[in-house]
Short mmCIF file of C-alpha atoms in Angstrom, two decimals:
data_model
loop_
_atom_site.label_atom_id
_atom_site.label_comp_id
_atom_site.label_asym_id
_atom_site.label_seq_id
_atom_site.Cartn_x
_atom_site.Cartn_y
_atom_site.Cartn_z
CA MET O 18 -62.46 39.35 -80.46
CA ALA O 19 -62.43 39.55 -76.68
CA THR O 20 -60.48 37.02 -74.71
CA LEU O 21 -61.78 36.33 -71.22
CA SER O 22 -58.92 36.18 -68.79
CA SER O 23 -59.65 36.78 -65.15
CA VAL O 24 -58.53 39.81 -63.15
CA VAL O 25 -58.62 37.63 -60.01
CA TRP O 26 -55.04 36.63 -59.28
CA PRO O 27 -53.11 34.90 -56.54
CA PRO O 28 -51.02 37.24 -54.39
CA ILE O 29 -48.21 39.15 -56.08
CA VAL O 30 -45.04 39.42 -53.99
CA VAL O 31 -42.15 41.73 -54.95
CA ARG O 32 -39.28 43.50 -53.23
CA SER O 33 -39.73 47.23 -52.64
CA GLY O 34 -36.45 48.59 -51.34
CA GLU O 35 -35.71 46.72 -48.13
CA ALA O 36 -39.34 45.63 -47.70
CA THR O 37 -41.63 43.01 -49.18
CA LEU O 38 -44.65 44.31 -51.08
CA THR O 39 -47.57 41.90 -51.28
CA ILE O 40 -50.66 42.59 -53.36
CA ARG O 41 -53.50 40.33 -52.30
CA GLN O 42 -57.21 40.17 -52.99
CA ALA O 43 -59.27 42.36 -50.65
CA THR O 44 -61.56 40.59 -48.17
CA GLN O 45 -64.45 41.60 -45.95
CA GLN O 46 -61.96 42.05 -43.10
CA ASP O 47 -60.50 44.97 -45.09
CA VAL O 48 -63.79 46.89 -45.23
CA PRO O 49 -63.23 49.12 -42.14
CA MET O 50 -59.80 50.11 -43.44
CA LEU O 51 -61.16 50.80 -46.96
CA GLU O 52 -63.91 52.94 -45.42
CA ARG O 53 -61.30 54.92 -43.46
CA TRP O 54 -59.13 55.44 -46.53
CA ASP O 55 -62.23 56.43 -48.52
CA ARG O 56 -62.76 59.36 -46.10
CA ASP O 57 -59.14 60.57 -46.24
CA PRO O 58 -59.05 64.14 -47.62
CA GLU O 59 -56.06 63.45 -49.91
CA VAL O 60 -57.68 60.33 -51.37
CA ILE O 61 -60.90 62.31 -51.89
CA ALA O 62 -58.98 65.09 -53.67
CA CYS O 63 -57.42 62.55 -56.05
CA VAL O 64 -60.73 60.88 -56.93
CA THR O 65 -63.30 63.66 -57.17
CA ASP O 66 -63.32 67.35 -58.03
CA ASP O 67 -66.14 67.89 -55.50
CA PRO O 68 -64.47 69.56 -52.49
CA THR O 69 -67.55 68.87 -50.34
CA SER O 70 -67.58 65.11 -50.97
CA PRO O 71 -67.50 63.14 -47.71
CA GLN O 72 -65.76 60.21 -49.37
CA ALA O 73 -63.62 59.50 -52.42
CA PHE O 74 -65.69 56.73 -53.97
CA ILE O 75 -69.08 58.31 -53.33
CA ASP O 76 -71.25 55.35 -54.35
CA ALA O 77 -69.01 52.69 -52.82
CA VAL O 78 -70.48 50.41 -50.19
CA TRP O 79 -67.27 48.56 -49.48
CA CYS O 80 -68.75 45.29 -48.22
CA GLU O 81 -70.73 45.09 -51.47
CA GLU O 82 -67.77 46.14 -53.62
CA ILE O 83 -65.61 43.38 -52.15
CA ALA O 84 -68.43 40.81 -52.39
CA ALA O 85 -68.74 41.68 -56.10
CA ASN O 86 -65.13 40.72 -56.92
CA SER O 87 -65.29 38.63 -60.08
CA ASP O 88 -63.37 37.67 -63.20
CA VAL O 89 -63.94 41.21 -64.58
CA THR O 90 -63.44 43.43 -61.52
CA CYS O 91 -61.37 42.84 -58.41
CA TYR O 92 -60.08 44.90 -55.49
CA TYR O 93 -56.66 44.28 -54.00
CA ILE O 94 -54.81 45.46 -50.91
CA ALA O 95 -51.12 46.30 -51.07
CA GLU O 96 -49.18 45.42 -47.94
CA LEU O 97 -45.66 46.48 -47.07
CA ASP O 98 -44.17 43.86 -44.76
CA ARG O 99 -47.76 42.78 -43.98
CA ARG O 100 -48.93 46.33 -43.16
CA PRO O 101 -51.74 47.53 -45.48
CA ILE O 102 -50.72 50.68 -47.36
CA GLY O 103 -53.03 51.00 -50.35
CA GLY O 104 -55.82 49.77 -52.53
CA ILE O 105 -55.97 48.74 -56.16
CA GLN O 106 -58.86 47.91 -58.43
CA VAL O 107 -58.25 46.04 -61.67
CA ILE O 108 -61.06 45.69 -64.19
CA ASP O 109 -61.73 44.44 -67.67
CA PRO O 110 -63.26 47.70 -68.96
CA HIS O 111 -64.91 45.98 -71.91
CA LEU O 112 -66.75 43.37 -69.84
CA GLU O 113 -67.29 44.80 -66.35
CA PRO O 114 -71.00 45.17 -65.53
CA THR O 115 -71.23 48.91 -64.71
CA HIS O 116 -69.88 49.87 -68.16
CA TYR O 117 -68.01 52.72 -66.47
CA TRP O 118 -65.75 53.08 -69.52
CA GLY O 119 -68.68 52.94 -71.96
CA GLU O 120 -67.93 51.51 -75.38
CA ILE O 121 -64.32 50.40 -75.27
CA GLU O 122 -62.34 47.82 -77.16
CA PRO O 123 -61.72 44.33 -75.73
CA ASN O 124 -58.44 42.99 -74.35
CA LEU O 125 -57.68 45.94 -72.08
CA ARG O 126 -57.27 46.39 -68.36
CA ALA O 127 -58.08 49.47 -66.28
CA ILE O 128 -56.36 50.16 -62.97
CA ASP O 129 -57.24 52.42 -60.05
CA ILE O 130 -54.72 52.84 -57.25
CA TRP O 131 -54.64 54.81 -54.03
CA ILE O 132 -52.33 55.02 -51.04
CA GLY O 133 -54.39 54.96 -47.86
CA ASP O 134 -52.36 56.86 -45.27
CA ASP O 135 -50.30 60.02 -45.59
CA ARG O 136 -47.18 58.40 -44.10
CA ASP O 137 -47.06 55.97 -47.04
CA ARG O 138 -47.41 58.57 -49.81
CA ASN O 139 -44.48 59.87 -51.87
CA ALA O 140 -42.27 56.99 -50.73
CA GLY O 141 -42.14 54.97 -53.97
CA HIS O 142 -44.81 52.49 -52.91
CA GLY O 143 -47.27 53.59 -55.59
CA ARG O 144 -44.69 52.98 -58.30
CA ALA O 145 -43.87 49.53 -56.91
CA MET O 146 -47.58 48.70 -56.73
CA MET O 147 -48.23 49.88 -60.29
CA GLU O 148 -45.20 48.08 -61.73
CA ALA O 149 -46.25 44.80 -60.11
CA VAL O 150 -49.85 45.10 -61.31
CA ILE O 151 -48.84 46.20 -64.81
CA ASP O 152 -46.48 43.21 -65.06
CA ARG O 153 -49.33 40.93 -63.97
CA CYS O 154 -51.78 42.46 -66.46
CA PHE O 155 -49.33 42.00 -69.33
CA ALA O 156 -48.56 38.43 -68.24
CA GLU O 157 -51.81 37.67 -70.09
CA PRO O 158 -50.75 37.53 -73.77
CA ALA O 159 -54.11 38.85 -75.04
CA ILE O 160 -53.95 42.10 -73.06
CA ALA O 161 -53.01 44.88 -75.50
CA ALA O 162 -53.02 47.93 -73.22
CA ILE O 163 -53.94 49.39 -69.84
CA VAL O 164 -56.08 52.50 -69.38
CA ILE O 165 -56.35 54.84 -66.41
CA ASP O 166 -58.47 57.92 -65.71
CA PRO O 167 -56.91 60.38 -63.25
CA LEU O 168 -58.73 63.66 -62.71
CA THR O 169 -57.63 66.39 -65.11
CA SER O 170 -56.87 68.49 -62.02
CA ASN O 171 -54.53 65.81 -60.59
CA THR O 172 -51.36 66.90 -62.38
CA GLU O 173 -49.16 65.02 -59.91
CA ALA O 174 -50.83 61.77 -61.01
CA HIS O 175 -50.28 62.68 -64.68
CA ARG O 176 -46.53 62.99 -64.07
CA PHE O 177 -46.53 59.73 -62.11
CA TYR O 178 -48.26 57.81 -64.91
CA ARG O 179 -46.10 59.35 -67.65
CA ARG O 180 -42.98 58.19 -65.77
CA LEU O 181 -44.43 54.68 -65.99
CA GLY O 182 -44.83 55.02 -69.77
CA PHE O 183 -48.52 55.94 -70.03
CA GLN O 184 -49.46 58.33 -72.83
CA VAL O 185 -52.29 60.86 -72.72
CA VAL O 186 -55.32 59.83 -74.79
CA GLY O 187 -57.47 62.86 -73.98
CA ARG O 188 -60.00 64.43 -71.65
CA ARG O 189 -63.21 62.61 -70.89
CA MET O 190 -66.09 63.09 -68.48
CA PHE O 191 -66.94 60.12 -66.26
CA GLY O 192 -70.16 61.26 -64.61
CA ASP O 193 -69.26 64.61 -63.02
CA ASP O 194 -65.53 63.89 -63.02
CA ASP O 195 -63.32 65.60 -65.60
CA CYS O 196 -60.60 63.04 -66.30
CA LEU O 197 -57.49 62.85 -68.45
CA VAL O 198 -57.41 59.31 -69.84
CA HIS O 199 -53.97 57.72 -70.24
CA ARG O 200 -53.01 54.48 -71.97
CA LEU O 201 -50.01 52.16 -71.73
CA GLU O 202 -49.43 49.88 -74.71
CA ARG O 203 -47.90 46.45 -74.16
CA ALA O 204 -45.00 47.29 -76.52
CA ASP O 205 -44.22 50.50 -74.63
CA TRP O 206 -44.09 48.62 -71.32
CA ARG O 207 -41.76 45.97 -72.77
CA GLU O 208 -39.52 48.66 -74.22
CA GLY O 209 -39.29 50.62 -70.97
CA ASN O 210 -38.84 47.65 -68.63
#
């Protein structure tokens, strides 16, 4: 039986090295920045296998995406000492209205993460962001696991997620995107952290 627990949270604040990492809900004021990140070639390469795509999230109209934040899908901005560095989307894949994940069991969370600017990549910020969001997801006792869907071609992401404890479930097509679904069980997160 599904348990409805919201994916809308108050800000998460953690230490990341010498800095403070804050993960807060995205607002309309973030739209220009999200649009800029959406056109970044490295973000595009991580989200779609289409090398001609002008943006990563091809159907995203960011003002509408942010306005649609709800108990089952919510965008967040990660800030390092108040400077935005990345975006995160957390969804309830069983209940969210687009049914992106199709038929999927209840009591899961799905996470998308991206680092917006090149200067912030490969600096440990993604790991800090993921750890904070995973901790928050599993703070809800009913949440059994977290699923993610990096592109099959994004082998760097596969290594990143495996270091966090995610296990490969298998390949799956999401629209035109060939993805390698990973899953992190609650027990595996507790054991590793």
